[in-house]
Short mmCIF file of N, CA and C and ligand atoms in Angstrom, two decimals:
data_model
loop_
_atom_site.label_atom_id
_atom_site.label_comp_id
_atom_site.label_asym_id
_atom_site.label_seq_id
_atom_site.Cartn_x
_atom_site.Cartn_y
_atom_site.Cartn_z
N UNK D 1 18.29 10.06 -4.99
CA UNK D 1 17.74 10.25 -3.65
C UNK D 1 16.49 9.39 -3.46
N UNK D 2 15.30 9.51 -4.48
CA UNK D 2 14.20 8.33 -4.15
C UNK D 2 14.77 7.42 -4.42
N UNK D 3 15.53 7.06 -4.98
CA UNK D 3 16.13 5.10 -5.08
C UNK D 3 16.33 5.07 -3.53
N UNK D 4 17.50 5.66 -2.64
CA UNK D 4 17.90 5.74 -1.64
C UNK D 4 16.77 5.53 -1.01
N UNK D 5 15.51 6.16 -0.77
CA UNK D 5 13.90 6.01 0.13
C UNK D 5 13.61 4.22 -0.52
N UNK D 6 13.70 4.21 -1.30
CA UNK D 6 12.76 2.76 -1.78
C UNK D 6 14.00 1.80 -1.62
N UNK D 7 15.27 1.90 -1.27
CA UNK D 7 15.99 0.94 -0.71
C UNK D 7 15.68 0.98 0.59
N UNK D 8 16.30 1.97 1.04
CA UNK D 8 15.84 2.12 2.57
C UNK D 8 14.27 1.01 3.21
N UNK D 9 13.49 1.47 2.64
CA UNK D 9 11.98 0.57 3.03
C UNK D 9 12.35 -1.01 2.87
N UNK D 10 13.29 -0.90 1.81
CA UNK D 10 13.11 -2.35 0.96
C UNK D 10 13.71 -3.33 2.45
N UNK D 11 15.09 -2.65 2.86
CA UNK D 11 16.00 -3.31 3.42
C UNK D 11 15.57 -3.34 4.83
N UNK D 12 14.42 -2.20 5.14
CA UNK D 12 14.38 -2.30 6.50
C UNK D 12 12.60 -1.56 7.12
N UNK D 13 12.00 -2.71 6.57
CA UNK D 13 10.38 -2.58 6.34
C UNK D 13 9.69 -1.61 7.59
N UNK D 14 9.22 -0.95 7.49
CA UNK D 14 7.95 -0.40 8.81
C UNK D 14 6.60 -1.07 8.69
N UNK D 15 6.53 -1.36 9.66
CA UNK D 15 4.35 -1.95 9.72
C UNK D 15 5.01 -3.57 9.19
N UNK D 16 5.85 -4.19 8.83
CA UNK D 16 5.83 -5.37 8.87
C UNK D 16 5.72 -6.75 9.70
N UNK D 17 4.48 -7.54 9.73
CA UNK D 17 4.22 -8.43 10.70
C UNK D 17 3.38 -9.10 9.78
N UNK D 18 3.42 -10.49 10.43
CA UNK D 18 2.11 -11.37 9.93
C UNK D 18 1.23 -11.77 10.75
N UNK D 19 0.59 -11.18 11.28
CA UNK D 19 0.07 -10.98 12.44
C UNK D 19 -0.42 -9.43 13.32
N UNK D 20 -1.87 -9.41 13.57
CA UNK D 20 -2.09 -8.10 13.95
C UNK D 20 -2.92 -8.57 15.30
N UNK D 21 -2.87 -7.64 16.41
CA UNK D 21 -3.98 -7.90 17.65
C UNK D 21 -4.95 -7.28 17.21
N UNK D 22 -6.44 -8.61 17.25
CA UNK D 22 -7.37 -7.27 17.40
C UNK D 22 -7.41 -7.17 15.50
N UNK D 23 -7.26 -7.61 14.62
CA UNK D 23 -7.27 -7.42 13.23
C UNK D 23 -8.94 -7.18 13.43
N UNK D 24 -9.31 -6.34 11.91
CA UNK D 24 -10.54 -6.46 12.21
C UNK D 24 -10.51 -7.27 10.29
N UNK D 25 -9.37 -6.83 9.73
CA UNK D 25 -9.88 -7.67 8.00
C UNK D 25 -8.33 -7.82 7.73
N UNK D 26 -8.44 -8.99 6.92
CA UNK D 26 -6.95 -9.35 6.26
C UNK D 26 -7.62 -9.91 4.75
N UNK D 27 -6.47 -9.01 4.10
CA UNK D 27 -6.63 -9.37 2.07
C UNK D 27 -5.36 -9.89 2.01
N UNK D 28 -5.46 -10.77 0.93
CA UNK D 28 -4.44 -11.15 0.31
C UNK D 28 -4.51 -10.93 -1.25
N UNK D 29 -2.98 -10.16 -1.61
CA UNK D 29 -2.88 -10.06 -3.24
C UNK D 29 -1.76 -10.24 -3.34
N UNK D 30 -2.09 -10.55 -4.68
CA UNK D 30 -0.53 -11.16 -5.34
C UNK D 30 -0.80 -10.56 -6.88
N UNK D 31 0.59 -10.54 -7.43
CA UNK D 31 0.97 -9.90 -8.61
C UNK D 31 1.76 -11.02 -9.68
N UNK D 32 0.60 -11.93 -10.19
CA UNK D 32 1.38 -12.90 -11.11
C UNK D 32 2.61 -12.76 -11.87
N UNK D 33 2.73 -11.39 -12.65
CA UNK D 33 3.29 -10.99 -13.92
C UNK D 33 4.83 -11.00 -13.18
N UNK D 34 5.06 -10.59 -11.74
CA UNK D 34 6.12 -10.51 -10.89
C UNK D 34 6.35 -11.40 -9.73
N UNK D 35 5.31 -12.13 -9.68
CA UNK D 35 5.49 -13.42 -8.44
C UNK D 35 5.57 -13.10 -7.30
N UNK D 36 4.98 -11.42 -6.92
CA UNK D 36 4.50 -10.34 -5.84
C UNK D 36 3.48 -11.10 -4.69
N UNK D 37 3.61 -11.69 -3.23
CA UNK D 37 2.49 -12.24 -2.50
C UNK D 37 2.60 -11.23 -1.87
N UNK D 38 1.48 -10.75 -0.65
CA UNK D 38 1.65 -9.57 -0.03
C UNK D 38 0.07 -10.12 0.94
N UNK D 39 0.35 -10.10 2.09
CA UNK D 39 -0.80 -10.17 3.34
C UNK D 39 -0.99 -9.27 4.14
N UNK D 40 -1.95 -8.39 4.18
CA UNK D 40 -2.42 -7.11 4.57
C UNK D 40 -3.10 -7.25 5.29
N UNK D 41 -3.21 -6.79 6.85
CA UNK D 41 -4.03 -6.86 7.80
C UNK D 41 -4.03 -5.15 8.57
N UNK D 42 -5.93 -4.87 8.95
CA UNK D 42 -5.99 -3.80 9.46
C UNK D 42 -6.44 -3.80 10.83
N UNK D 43 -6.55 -2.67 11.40
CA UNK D 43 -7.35 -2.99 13.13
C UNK D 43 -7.99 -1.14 12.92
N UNK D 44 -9.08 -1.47 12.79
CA UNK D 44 -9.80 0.30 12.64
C UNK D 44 -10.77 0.39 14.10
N UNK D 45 -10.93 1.78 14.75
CA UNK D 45 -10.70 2.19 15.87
C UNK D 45 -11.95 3.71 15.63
N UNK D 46 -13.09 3.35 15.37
CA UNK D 46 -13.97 4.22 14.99
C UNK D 46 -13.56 4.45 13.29
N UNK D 47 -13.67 5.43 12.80
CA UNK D 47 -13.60 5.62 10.82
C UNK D 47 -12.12 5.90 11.12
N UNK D 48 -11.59 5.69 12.15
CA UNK D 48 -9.65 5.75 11.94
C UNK D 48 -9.05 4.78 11.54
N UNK D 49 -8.07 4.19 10.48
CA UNK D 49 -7.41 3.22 10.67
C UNK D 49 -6.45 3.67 11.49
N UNK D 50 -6.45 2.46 12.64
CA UNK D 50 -5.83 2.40 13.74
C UNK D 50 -4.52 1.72 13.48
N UNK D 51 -4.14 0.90 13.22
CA UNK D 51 -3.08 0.24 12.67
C UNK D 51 -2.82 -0.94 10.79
N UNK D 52 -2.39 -1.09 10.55
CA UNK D 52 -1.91 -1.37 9.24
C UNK D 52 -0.43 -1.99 9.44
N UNK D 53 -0.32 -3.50 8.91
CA UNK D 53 0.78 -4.17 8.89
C UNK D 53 0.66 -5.06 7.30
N UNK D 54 1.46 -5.56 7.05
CA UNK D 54 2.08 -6.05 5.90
C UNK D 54 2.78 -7.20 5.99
N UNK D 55 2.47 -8.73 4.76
CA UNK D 55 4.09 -9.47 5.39
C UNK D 55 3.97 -10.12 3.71
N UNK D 56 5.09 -10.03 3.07
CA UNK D 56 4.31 -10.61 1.73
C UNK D 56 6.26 -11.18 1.29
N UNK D 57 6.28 -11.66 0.14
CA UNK D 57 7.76 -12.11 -0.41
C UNK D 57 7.63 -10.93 -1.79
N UNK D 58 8.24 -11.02 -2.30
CA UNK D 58 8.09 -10.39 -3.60
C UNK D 58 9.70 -8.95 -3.92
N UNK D 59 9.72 -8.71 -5.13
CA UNK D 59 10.61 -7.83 -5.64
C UNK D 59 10.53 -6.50 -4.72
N UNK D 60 11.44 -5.76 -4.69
CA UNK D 60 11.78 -4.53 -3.59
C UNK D 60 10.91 -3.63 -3.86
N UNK D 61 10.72 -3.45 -4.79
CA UNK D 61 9.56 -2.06 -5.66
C UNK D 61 8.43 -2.34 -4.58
N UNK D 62 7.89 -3.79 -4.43
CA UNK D 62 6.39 -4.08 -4.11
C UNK D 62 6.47 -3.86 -2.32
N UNK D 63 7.73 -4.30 -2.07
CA UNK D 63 7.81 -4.52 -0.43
C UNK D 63 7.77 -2.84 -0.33
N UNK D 64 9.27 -2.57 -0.78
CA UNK D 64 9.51 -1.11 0.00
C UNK D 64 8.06 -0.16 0.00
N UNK D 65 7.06 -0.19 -1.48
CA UNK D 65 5.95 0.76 -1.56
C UNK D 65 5.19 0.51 0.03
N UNK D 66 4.84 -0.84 -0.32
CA UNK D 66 4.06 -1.22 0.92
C UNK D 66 4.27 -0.26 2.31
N UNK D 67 5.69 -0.74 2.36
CA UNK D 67 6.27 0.00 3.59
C UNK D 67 5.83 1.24 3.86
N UNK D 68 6.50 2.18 2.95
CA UNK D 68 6.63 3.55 2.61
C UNK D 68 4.67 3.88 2.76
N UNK D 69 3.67 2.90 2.46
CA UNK D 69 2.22 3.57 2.37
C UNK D 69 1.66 3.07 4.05
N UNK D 70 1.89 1.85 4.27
CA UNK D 70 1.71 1.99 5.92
C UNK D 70 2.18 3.01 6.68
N UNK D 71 2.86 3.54 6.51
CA UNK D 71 3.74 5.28 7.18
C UNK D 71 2.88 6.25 6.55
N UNK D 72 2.18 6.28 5.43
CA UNK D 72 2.09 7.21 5.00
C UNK D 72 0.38 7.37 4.96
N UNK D 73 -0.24 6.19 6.06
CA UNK D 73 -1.68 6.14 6.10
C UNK D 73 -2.18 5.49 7.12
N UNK D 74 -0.94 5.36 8.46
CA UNK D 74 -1.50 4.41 9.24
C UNK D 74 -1.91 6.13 10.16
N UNK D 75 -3.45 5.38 11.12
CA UNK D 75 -3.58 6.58 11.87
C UNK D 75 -5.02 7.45 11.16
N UNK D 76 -4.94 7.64 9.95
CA UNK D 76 -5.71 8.16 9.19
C UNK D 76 -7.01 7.84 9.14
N UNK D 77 -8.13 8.70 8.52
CA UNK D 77 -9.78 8.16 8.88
C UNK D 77 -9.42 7.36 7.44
N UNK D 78 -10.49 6.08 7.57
CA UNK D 78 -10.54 5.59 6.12
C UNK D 78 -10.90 6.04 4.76
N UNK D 79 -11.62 7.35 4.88
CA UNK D 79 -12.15 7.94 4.05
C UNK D 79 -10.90 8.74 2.98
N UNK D 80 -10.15 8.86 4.27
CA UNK D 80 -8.48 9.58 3.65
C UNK D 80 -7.92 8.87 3.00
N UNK D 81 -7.72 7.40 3.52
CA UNK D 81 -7.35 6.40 3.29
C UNK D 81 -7.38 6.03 1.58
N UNK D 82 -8.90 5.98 1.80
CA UNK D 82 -9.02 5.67 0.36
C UNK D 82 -8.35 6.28 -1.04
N UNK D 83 -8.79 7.66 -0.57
CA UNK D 83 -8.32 8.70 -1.50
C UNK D 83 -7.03 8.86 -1.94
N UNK D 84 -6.25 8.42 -0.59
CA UNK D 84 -4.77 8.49 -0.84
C UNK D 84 -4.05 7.69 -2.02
N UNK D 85 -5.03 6.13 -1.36
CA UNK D 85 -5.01 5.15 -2.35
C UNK D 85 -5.48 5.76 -4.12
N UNK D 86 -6.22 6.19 -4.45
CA UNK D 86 -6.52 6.75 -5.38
C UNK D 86 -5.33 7.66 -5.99
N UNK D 87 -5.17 8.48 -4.86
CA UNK D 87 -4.02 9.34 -5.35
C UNK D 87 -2.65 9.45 -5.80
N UNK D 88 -2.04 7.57 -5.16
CA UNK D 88 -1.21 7.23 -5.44
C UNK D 88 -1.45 6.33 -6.85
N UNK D 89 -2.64 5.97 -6.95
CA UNK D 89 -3.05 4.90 -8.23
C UNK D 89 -2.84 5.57 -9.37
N UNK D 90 -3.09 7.66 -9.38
CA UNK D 90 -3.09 8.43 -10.82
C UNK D 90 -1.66 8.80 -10.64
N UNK D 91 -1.02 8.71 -9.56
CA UNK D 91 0.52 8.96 -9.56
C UNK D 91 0.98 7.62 -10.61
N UNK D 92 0.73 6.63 -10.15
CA UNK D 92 1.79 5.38 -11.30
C UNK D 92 0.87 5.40 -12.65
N UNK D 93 -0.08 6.07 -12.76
CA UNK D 93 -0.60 6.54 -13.89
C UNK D 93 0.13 7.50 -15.09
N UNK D 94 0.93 8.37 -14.76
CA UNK D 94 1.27 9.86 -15.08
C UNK D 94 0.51 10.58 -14.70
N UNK D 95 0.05 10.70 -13.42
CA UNK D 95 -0.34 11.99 -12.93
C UNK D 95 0.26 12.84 -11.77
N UNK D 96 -0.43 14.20 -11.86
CA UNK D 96 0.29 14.90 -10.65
C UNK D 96 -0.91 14.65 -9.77
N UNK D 97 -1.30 14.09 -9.09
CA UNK D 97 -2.90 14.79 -7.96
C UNK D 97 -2.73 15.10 -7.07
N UNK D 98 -3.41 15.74 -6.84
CA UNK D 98 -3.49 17.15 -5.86
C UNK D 98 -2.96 17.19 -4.45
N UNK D 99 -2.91 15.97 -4.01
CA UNK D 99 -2.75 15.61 -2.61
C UNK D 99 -0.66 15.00 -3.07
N UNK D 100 -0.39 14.56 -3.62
CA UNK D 100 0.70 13.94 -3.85
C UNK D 100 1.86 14.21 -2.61
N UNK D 101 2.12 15.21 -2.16
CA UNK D 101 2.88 15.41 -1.12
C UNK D 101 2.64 14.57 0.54
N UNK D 102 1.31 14.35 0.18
CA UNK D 102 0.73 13.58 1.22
C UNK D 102 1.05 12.21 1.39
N UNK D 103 1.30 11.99 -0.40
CA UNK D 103 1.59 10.35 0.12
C UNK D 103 3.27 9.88 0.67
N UNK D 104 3.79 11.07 1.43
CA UNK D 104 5.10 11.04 1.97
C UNK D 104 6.20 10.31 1.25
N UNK D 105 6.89 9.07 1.60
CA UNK D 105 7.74 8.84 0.92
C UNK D 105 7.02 7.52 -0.63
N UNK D 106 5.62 7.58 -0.03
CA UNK D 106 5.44 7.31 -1.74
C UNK D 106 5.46 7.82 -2.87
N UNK D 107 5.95 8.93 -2.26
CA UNK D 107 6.09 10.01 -4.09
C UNK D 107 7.41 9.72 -4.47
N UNK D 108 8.36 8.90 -4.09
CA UNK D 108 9.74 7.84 -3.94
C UNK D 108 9.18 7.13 -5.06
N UNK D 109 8.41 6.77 -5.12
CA UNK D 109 7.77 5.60 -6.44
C UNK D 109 7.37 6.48 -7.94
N UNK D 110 7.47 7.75 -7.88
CA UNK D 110 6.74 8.49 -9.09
C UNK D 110 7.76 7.84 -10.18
N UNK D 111 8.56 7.99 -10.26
CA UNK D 111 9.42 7.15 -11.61
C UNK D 111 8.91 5.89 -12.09
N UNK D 112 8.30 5.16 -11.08
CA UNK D 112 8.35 3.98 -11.60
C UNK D 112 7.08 4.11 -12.58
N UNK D 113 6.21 4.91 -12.38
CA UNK D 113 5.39 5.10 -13.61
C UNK D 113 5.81 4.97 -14.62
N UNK D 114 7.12 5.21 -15.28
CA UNK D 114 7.91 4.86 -16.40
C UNK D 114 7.67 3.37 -17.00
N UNK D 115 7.84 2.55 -15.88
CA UNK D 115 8.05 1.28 -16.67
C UNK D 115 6.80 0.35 -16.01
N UNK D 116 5.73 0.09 -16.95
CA UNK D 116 4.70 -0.16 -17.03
C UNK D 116 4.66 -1.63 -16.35
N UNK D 117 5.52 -2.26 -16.68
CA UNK D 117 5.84 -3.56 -16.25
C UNK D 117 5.82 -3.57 -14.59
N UNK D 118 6.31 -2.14 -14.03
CA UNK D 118 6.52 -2.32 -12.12
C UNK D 118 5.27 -2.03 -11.79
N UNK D 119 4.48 -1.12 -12.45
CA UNK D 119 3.46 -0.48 -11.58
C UNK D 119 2.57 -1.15 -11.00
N UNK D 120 2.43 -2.37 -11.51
CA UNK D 120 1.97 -3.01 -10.50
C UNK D 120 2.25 -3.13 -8.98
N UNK D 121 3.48 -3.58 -9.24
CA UNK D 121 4.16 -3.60 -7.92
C UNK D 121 4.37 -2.78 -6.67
N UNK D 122 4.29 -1.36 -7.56
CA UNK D 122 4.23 -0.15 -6.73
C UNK D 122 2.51 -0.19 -6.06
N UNK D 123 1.80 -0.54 -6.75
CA UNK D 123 0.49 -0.68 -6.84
C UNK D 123 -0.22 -1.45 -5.14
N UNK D 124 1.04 -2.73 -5.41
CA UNK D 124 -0.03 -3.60 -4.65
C UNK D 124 -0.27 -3.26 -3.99
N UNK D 125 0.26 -2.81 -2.21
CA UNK D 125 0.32 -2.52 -1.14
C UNK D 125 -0.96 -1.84 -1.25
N UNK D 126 -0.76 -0.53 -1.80
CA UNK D 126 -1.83 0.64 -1.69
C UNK D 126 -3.32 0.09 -2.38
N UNK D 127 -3.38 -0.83 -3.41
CA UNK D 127 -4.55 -1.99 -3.79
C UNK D 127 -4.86 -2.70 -2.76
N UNK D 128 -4.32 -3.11 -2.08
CA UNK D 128 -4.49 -4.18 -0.64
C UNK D 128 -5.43 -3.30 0.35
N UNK D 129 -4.75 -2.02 0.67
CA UNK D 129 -5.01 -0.96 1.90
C UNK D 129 -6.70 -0.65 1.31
N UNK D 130 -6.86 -0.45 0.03
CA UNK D 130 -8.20 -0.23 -0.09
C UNK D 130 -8.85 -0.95 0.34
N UNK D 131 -8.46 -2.53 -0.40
CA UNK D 131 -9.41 -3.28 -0.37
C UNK D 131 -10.04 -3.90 1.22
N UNK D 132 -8.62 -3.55 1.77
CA UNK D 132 -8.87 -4.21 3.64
C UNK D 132 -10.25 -3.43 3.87
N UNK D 133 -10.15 -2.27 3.46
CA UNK D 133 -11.29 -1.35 4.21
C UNK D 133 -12.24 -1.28 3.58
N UNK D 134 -12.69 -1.71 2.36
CA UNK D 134 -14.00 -2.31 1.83
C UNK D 134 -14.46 -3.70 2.20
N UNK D 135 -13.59 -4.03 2.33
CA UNK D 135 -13.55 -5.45 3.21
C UNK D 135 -14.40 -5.52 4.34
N UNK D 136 -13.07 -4.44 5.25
CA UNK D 136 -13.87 -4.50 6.61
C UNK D 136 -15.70 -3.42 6.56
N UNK D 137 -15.73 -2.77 5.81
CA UNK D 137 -16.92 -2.20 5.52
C UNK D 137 -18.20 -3.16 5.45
N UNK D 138 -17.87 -4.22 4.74
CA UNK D 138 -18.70 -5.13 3.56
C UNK D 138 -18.90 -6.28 4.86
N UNK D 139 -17.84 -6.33 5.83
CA UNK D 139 -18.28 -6.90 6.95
C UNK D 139 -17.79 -8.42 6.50
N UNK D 140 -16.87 -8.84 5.51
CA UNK D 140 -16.33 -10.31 5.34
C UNK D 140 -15.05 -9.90 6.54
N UNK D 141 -14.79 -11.00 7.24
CA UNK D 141 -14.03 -11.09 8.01
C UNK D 141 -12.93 -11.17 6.82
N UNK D 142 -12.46 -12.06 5.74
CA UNK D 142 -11.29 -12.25 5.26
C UNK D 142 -11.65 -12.27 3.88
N UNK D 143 -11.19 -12.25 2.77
CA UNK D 143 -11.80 -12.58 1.48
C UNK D 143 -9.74 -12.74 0.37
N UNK D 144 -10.12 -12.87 -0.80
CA UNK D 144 -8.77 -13.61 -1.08
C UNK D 144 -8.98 -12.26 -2.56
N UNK D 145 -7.88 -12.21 -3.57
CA UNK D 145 -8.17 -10.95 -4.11
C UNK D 145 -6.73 -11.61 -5.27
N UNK D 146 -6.68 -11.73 -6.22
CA UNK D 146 -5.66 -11.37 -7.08
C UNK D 146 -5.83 -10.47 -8.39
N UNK D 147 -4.85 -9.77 -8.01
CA UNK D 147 -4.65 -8.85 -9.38
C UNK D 147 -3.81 -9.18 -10.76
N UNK D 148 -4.60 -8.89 -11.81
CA UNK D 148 -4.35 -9.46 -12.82
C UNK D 148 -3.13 -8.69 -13.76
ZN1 ZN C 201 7.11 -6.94 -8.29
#
């Protein structure tokens, strides 16, 4: 059934564009070990993220997460935001945290904690979403970011 959710995203993305109106920060990360690019742009609307889009190439694990965490955080104050991000980071960890139901169909990704080699991938999207909003915090219009 979660394979079914992380195909689903893979084959038929939400929040995907390269291009946002009104962006207020765009990161870019990439995932060497998997050849993962991924361009993340936000538009925040008081401490709400207001919208969240995505446009990157890379293996299905990295796209579909992406997908599946724009749904699962667009709308939200950033402060949530973050945490979520966190919360999904001790999920591909082996953890349970506390919020986990929250991260909707990213709890579709809890397996992949298994194989150390994806978690990155599951990773990026929700690594990106932070970083947009320290980004846009820190007040750089754009800044460049790879994960190692
Ligand atoms: Zn990958």
């Amino acid at each position: 059934m979660y394979q079914d959710i992380i195909l689903d995203h893979y084959r038929k993305p939400h929040n995907r564009a390269g291009e946002l109106e009104g962006e207020d920060a765009h990161v870019h990360h990439s995932n060497p070990l998997c050849g993962d690019e991924m361009d993340l742009r936000i538009r925040v609307d008081g401490d709400r993220l207001d919208a969240v889009v995505f446009d990157g190439d890379g293996c299905s694990i990295s796209q579909a997460s992406a997908s599946a965490m724009t749904q699962a955080v667009g709308g939200r104050d950033l402060d949530d935001v973050l945490d979520l991000s966190e919360q999904f980071r001790l999920m591909m960890h082996g953890e349970e945290p506390p919020r986990i139901d929250e991260l909707e169909d990213g709890i579709a990704f809890q397996g992949v904690a298994k194989f150390p080699v994806r978690v990155k991938c599951a990773l990026l999207g929700w690594m990106a979403v932070k970083d947009a909003i320290e980004t846009y915090r820190s007040g750089d219009a754009a800044h460049a970011v790879t994960h190692e």
